[in-house]
Amino acid sequence: MLFVDVIRRKRDGGELTDEEIGFLVDGLADESLPAEQVSAFAMAAYLNSMSFDEAAKLTLAMARSGAILDWSDGICDGPVVDKHSTGGVGDKVSFLLAPIAAACGCHVPMISGRGLGHTGGTTDKAEAIPGYDTAPDLDRFRDIVADVGCAIIGQTPDLAPADRRFYSIRDVTGTVESVPLITASILSKKIAAGLHGLVMDVKVGNGAFMDDLGAARELANSIIATAARAGLPVHALISDMNEVLGTTAGNALEIDESIRFLRGDAREPRLDEIVIALCAEMLVVAGVETDRGAAARRCDEAVRSGKAAEVFARMVHALGGPTDLLEKPDAYLAKAPVRRAVHARGTLIAVDTHEVGNTIIELGGGRRRVGEALDHSVGFSGFAAVGTALDATTPLATIHAASEQDADLAERKLLAAVTLGDEKPAARPAICETLTG
Ligand code: URA
């Protein structure tokens, strides 16, 4: 078979045969397909989409492109469950939710992604922790999940390798925002992790890949229905992504915020609401709790009691990070040489969150090319929430940059990305909908 014919078929709006899907997935996994052909295919699929059946077959083929974890040996004494986000800016939810869920009796084998398009990636954020190994071998991964309760790692060559390659090419070719491609990408990793249940955080808004509720619902339903074919129960929350989630965006800065959240120093309200709601839904999908209110209270208690922080510290250490990161984050997390508070006058009415994500890429915190190294120290801290009155004492955000020139550029871009006014806008709910299939 010639892959150029597969590209042509998709280019002309046709449906791929099982054989063609197999050829694509094998060529992704063993890297025999060159990047230019994968890019052309990704663009054709982006433009002409895929049928539900085609996307479901692609999902299963990508899931089976490597090992599939099996937890049936009883190594874990609780349900194996996970959460996955469709991607946003400042989304550090995984670092909070995985230890909270583990502290509540779940086991969370989280295989995360790198930055994709304008969004940050959990794997990149984890790598801001010195020594943290995001690619342990599968036996070690399983042991840590069983022993500590959670492990957040990146895509390894063993699990869903086809997605790993496809993801890195989609990242830099403008082909992310596609319901079938996102469905296949997310679920292939999750099916390969052998989960008993999954909660999806489908983000909607100007910092998400889906900018209206209809599209977010379509994606959530696509993921729920495709997962059902593989026997994986999925619940989905649609959450707001029209502003930075929490107060930071940027790899090391987000780890720092996560630590402060788990220590109980600062729990930014929207981040808190989304973390607790998603985590509570994990307990429900896993059958640990039946009532969402009771599940939410249990998650909150796991933070307040310090149990979740303890699990986070154990996970970091088990994966090679420092033993005292929780006590001394400043001693370990990279700091940018230039810090600049950006001031504006007026009430913050709206943020072009996509542009904020792009600015982090310009600062060096995200990728322009496949495989590019990142500067973990850069980004924004103290990002004001929409509705905040900004003045000479309350900044819009603080820029963390490698140079004064970079900070100048980021300041210009940041000021151009916000809308200021006189009146406080109506509050938007952090969680828009819950779908359970
Ligand atoms: N997250 C993924 O893992 N894949 C996508 O395509 C988008 C978000």
mmCIF file of N, CA and C and ligand atoms in Angstrom, residues 84-87 113 116 163 167 170 176 181-182 185-186 189 209, ligand 1:
data_model
loop_
_atom_site.group_PDB
_atom_site.id
_atom_site.type_symbol
_atom_site.label_atom_id
_atom_site.label_comp_id
_atom_site.label_asym_id
_atom_site.label_seq_id
_atom_site.Cartn_x
_atom_site.Cartn_y
_atom_site.Cartn_z
ATOM 1 N N HIS A 84 -8.766 13.169 32.295
ATOM 2 C CA HIS A 84 -7.976 13.756 31.217
ATOM 3 C C HIS A 84 -8.642 15.045 30.771
ATOM 4 N N SER A 85 -7.815 16.021 30.491
ATOM 5 C CA SER A 85 -8.350 17.316 30.042
ATOM 6 C C SER A 85 -8.093 17.477 28.552
ATOM 7 N N THR A 86 -9.002 18.183 27.881
ATOM 8 C CA THR A 86 -8.775 18.428 26.453
ATOM 9 C C THR A 86 -7.757 19.552 26.258
ATOM 10 N N GLY A 87 -7.347 20.202 27.327
ATOM 11 C CA GLY A 87 -6.256 21.163 27.226
ATOM 12 C C GLY A 87 -6.688 22.600 27.417
ATOM 13 N N GLY A 113 0.037 14.335 28.417
ATOM 14 C CA GLY A 113 0.618 14.777 27.152
ATOM 15 C C GLY A 113 1.534 15.973 27.349
ATOM 16 N N LEU A 116 0.330 21.213 23.665
ATOM 17 C CA LEU A 116 -0.280 20.962 22.355
ATOM 18 C C LEU A 116 -0.847 22.295 21.875
ATOM 19 N N ASP A 163 -0.008 7.352 19.061
ATOM 20 C CA ASP A 163 -0.490 8.686 19.431
ATOM 21 C C ASP A 163 0.668 9.610 19.755
ATOM 22 N N TYR A 167 0.567 13.019 17.928
ATOM 23 C CA TYR A 167 0.363 14.180 18.804
ATOM 24 C C TYR A 167 1.451 15.232 18.556
ATOM 25 N N ARG A 170 0.765 16.850 15.178
ATOM 26 C CA ARG A 170 -0.434 17.714 15.209
ATOM 27 C C ARG A 170 -0.148 19.008 15.959
ATOM 28 N N VAL A 176 -4.955 20.300 15.535
ATOM 29 C CA VAL A 176 -5.423 19.751 16.812
ATOM 30 C C VAL A 176 -6.947 19.760 16.922
ATOM 31 N N LEU A 181 -9.949 13.405 15.903
ATOM 32 C CA LEU A 181 -8.519 13.263 16.233
ATOM 33 C C LEU A 181 -8.280 13.420 17.731
ATOM 34 N N ILE A 182 -8.986 14.338 18.365
ATOM 35 C CA ILE A 182 -8.820 14.495 19.823
ATOM 36 C C ILE A 182 -9.354 13.248 20.527
ATOM 37 N N SER A 185 -6.880 10.456 20.119
ATOM 38 C CA SER A 185 -5.644 10.737 20.838
ATOM 39 C C SER A 185 -5.822 10.464 22.334
ATOM 40 N N ILE A 186 -6.883 11.045 22.896
ATOM 41 C CA ILE A 186 -7.079 10.901 24.345
ATOM 42 C C ILE A 186 -7.394 9.449 24.705
ATOM 43 N N LYS A 189 -4.659 6.574 24.698
ATOM 44 C CA LYS A 189 -3.781 6.538 25.889
ATOM 45 C C LYS A 189 -4.527 5.941 27.078
ATOM 46 N N PHE A 209 -9.641 24.132 22.859
ATOM 47 C CA PHE A 209 -9.713 23.776 21.437
ATOM 48 C C PHE A 209 -11.151 23.872 20.935
HETATM 49 N N1 URA B 1 -5.247 15.996 24.712
HETATM 50 C C1 URA B 1 -4.753 14.889 24.082
HETATM 51 O O1 URA B 1 -4.223 13.986 24.719
HETATM 52 N N2 URA B 1 -4.880 14.828 22.755
HETATM 53 C C2 URA B 1 -5.475 15.796 22.015
HETATM 54 O O2 URA B 1 -5.552 15.657 20.821
HETATM 55 C C3 URA B 1 -5.969 16.945 22.678
HETATM 56 C C4 URA B 1 -5.853 17.022 24.042
#
